[in-house]
XYZ file of C-alpha atoms in Angstrom:
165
model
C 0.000 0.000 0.000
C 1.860 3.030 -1.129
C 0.562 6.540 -2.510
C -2.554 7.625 -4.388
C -2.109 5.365 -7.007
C -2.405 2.050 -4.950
C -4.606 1.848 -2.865
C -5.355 5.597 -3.085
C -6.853 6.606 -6.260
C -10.520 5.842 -5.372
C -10.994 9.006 -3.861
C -9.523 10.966 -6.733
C -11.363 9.630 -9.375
C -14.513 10.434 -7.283
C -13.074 13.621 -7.501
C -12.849 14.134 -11.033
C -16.016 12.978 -11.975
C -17.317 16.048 -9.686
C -15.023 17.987 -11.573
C -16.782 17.089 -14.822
C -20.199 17.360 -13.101
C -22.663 17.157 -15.882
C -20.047 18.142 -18.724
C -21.110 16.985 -22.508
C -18.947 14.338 -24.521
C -16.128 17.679 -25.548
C -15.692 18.764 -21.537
C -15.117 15.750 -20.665
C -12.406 15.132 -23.595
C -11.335 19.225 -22.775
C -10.609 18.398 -19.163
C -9.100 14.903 -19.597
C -7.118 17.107 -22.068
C -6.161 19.988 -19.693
C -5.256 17.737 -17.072
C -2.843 15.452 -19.568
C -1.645 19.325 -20.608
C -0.608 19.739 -16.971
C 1.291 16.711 -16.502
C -1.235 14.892 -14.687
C -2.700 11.475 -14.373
C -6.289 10.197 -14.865
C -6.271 8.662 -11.998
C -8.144 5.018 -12.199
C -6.392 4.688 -15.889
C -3.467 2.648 -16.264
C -1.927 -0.417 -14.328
C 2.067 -1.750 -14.298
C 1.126 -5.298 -14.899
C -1.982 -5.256 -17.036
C -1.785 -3.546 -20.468
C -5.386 -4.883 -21.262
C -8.481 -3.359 -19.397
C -7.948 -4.943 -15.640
C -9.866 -8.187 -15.596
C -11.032 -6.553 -11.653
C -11.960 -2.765 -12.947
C -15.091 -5.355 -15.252
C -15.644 -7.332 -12.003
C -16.263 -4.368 -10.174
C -18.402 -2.524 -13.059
C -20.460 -5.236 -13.114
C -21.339 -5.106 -8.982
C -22.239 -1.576 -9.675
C -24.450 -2.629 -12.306
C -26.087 -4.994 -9.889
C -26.983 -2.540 -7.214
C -28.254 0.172 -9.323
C -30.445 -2.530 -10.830
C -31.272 -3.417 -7.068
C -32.498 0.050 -6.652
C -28.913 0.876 -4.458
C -26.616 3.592 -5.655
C -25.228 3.778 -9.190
C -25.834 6.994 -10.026
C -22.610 7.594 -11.390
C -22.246 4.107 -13.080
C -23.020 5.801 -16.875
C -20.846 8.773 -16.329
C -18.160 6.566 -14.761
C -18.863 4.723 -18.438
C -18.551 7.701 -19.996
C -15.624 9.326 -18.644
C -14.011 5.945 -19.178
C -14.182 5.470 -22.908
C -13.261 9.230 -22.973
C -9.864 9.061 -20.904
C -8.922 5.417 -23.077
C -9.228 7.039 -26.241
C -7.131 10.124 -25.435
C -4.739 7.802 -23.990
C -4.495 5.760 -26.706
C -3.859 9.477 -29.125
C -0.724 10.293 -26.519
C 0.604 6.918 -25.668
C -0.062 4.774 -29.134
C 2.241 2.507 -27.790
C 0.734 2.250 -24.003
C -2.790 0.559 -23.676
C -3.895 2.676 -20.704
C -7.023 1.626 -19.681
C -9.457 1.267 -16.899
C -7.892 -0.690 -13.321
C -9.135 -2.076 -11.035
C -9.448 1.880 -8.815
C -11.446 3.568 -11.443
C -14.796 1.064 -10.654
C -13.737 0.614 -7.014
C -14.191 4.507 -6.438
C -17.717 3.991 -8.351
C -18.705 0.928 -6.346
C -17.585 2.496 -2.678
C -19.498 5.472 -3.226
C -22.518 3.127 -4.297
C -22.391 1.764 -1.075
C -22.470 4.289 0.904
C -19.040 4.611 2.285
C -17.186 7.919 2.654
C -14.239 8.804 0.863
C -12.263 8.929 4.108
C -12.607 5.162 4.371
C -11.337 4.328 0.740
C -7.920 3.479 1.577
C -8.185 2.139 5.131
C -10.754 -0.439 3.106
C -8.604 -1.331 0.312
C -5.916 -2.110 3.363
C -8.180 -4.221 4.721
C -8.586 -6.400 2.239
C -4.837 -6.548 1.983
C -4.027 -7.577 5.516
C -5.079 -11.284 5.333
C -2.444 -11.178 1.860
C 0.620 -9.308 4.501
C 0.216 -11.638 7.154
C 0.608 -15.192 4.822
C 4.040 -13.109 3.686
C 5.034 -12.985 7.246
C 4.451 -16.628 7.921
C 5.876 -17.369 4.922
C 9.006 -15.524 5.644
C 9.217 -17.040 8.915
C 8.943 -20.159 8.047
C 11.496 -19.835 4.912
C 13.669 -16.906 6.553
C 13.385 -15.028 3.522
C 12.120 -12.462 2.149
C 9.122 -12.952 -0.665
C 10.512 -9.267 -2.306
C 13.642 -9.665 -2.630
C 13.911 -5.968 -3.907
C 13.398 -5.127 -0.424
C 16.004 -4.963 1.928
C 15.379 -5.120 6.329
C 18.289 -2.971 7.389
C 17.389 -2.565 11.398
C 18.353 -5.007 13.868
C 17.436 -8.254 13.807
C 14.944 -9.515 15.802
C 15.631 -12.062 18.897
C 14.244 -15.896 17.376
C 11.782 -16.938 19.995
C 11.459 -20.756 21.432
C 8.447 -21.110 18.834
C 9.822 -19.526 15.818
């Protein structure tokens, strides 16, 4: 868990589709467009791994889909839509060679807000479902005495090995 853009970009692209409000197809594209100008992300666009849409940001889309049908939130499921075709295609014009396209944050932000839960509580959430994830790594370093990152380097005192450990 590390900055606004794991873990953190929820909130942001919440705020950006405020920003656009209830903008027609050309502000939307002359934001996107001023914010590219000004050397900054669309947040909720673009992974490291995946150069494809994220397999999660369709998972996630699709639980939206459910609870607006359900009569719960949604409200912002066709702008999210919207705003999402919008941002891939001016992507696509400034990075041909990049696929930057929706992750799995763009639709979390979407689905959160569906559900009622305040932007305050985006990140702490998205750490929750981590923690089950961090802990396995633990045992699994204790058990192996190495690291699973090996890109990461411990360089405080070791701790005392209990009886048990």
């Amino acid at each position: 868990l590390k900055g606004p853009l794991h873990g953190g970009a929820p909130g942001p692209v919440l705020d950006m589709l405020d920003a656009l409000g209830d903008s027609e197809a050309e502000g939307i594209e002359a934001w996107l467009g001023d914010e590219l100008a000004a050397g900054r992300r669309i947040m909720g666009m673009g992974h490291r791994i995946y150069r494809v849409r994220d397999p999660r940001a369709a998972v996630l889309e699709d639980a939206v889909g459910e609870l607006a049908r359900a009569g719960v939130g949604g409200a912002r499921l066709a702008r999210a839509r919207e705003v999402e075709r919008a941002a891939e295609r001016m992507l696509a014009r400034r990075h041909p060679a990049r696929a930057l396209r929706a992750n799995v944050e763009f639709y979390t932000a979407v689905l959160l807000e569906a559900l009622g839960l305040g932007r305050a509580a985006f990140t702490p959430t998205f750490a929750v479902g981590r923690v089950a994830g961090w802990c396995a790594h633990v045992a699994e370093q204790r058990a192996t005495g190495r690291l699973i990152r090996p890109a990461s380097r411990y360089v405080g005192p070791m701790p005392a090995r209990s009886a048990a450990g």
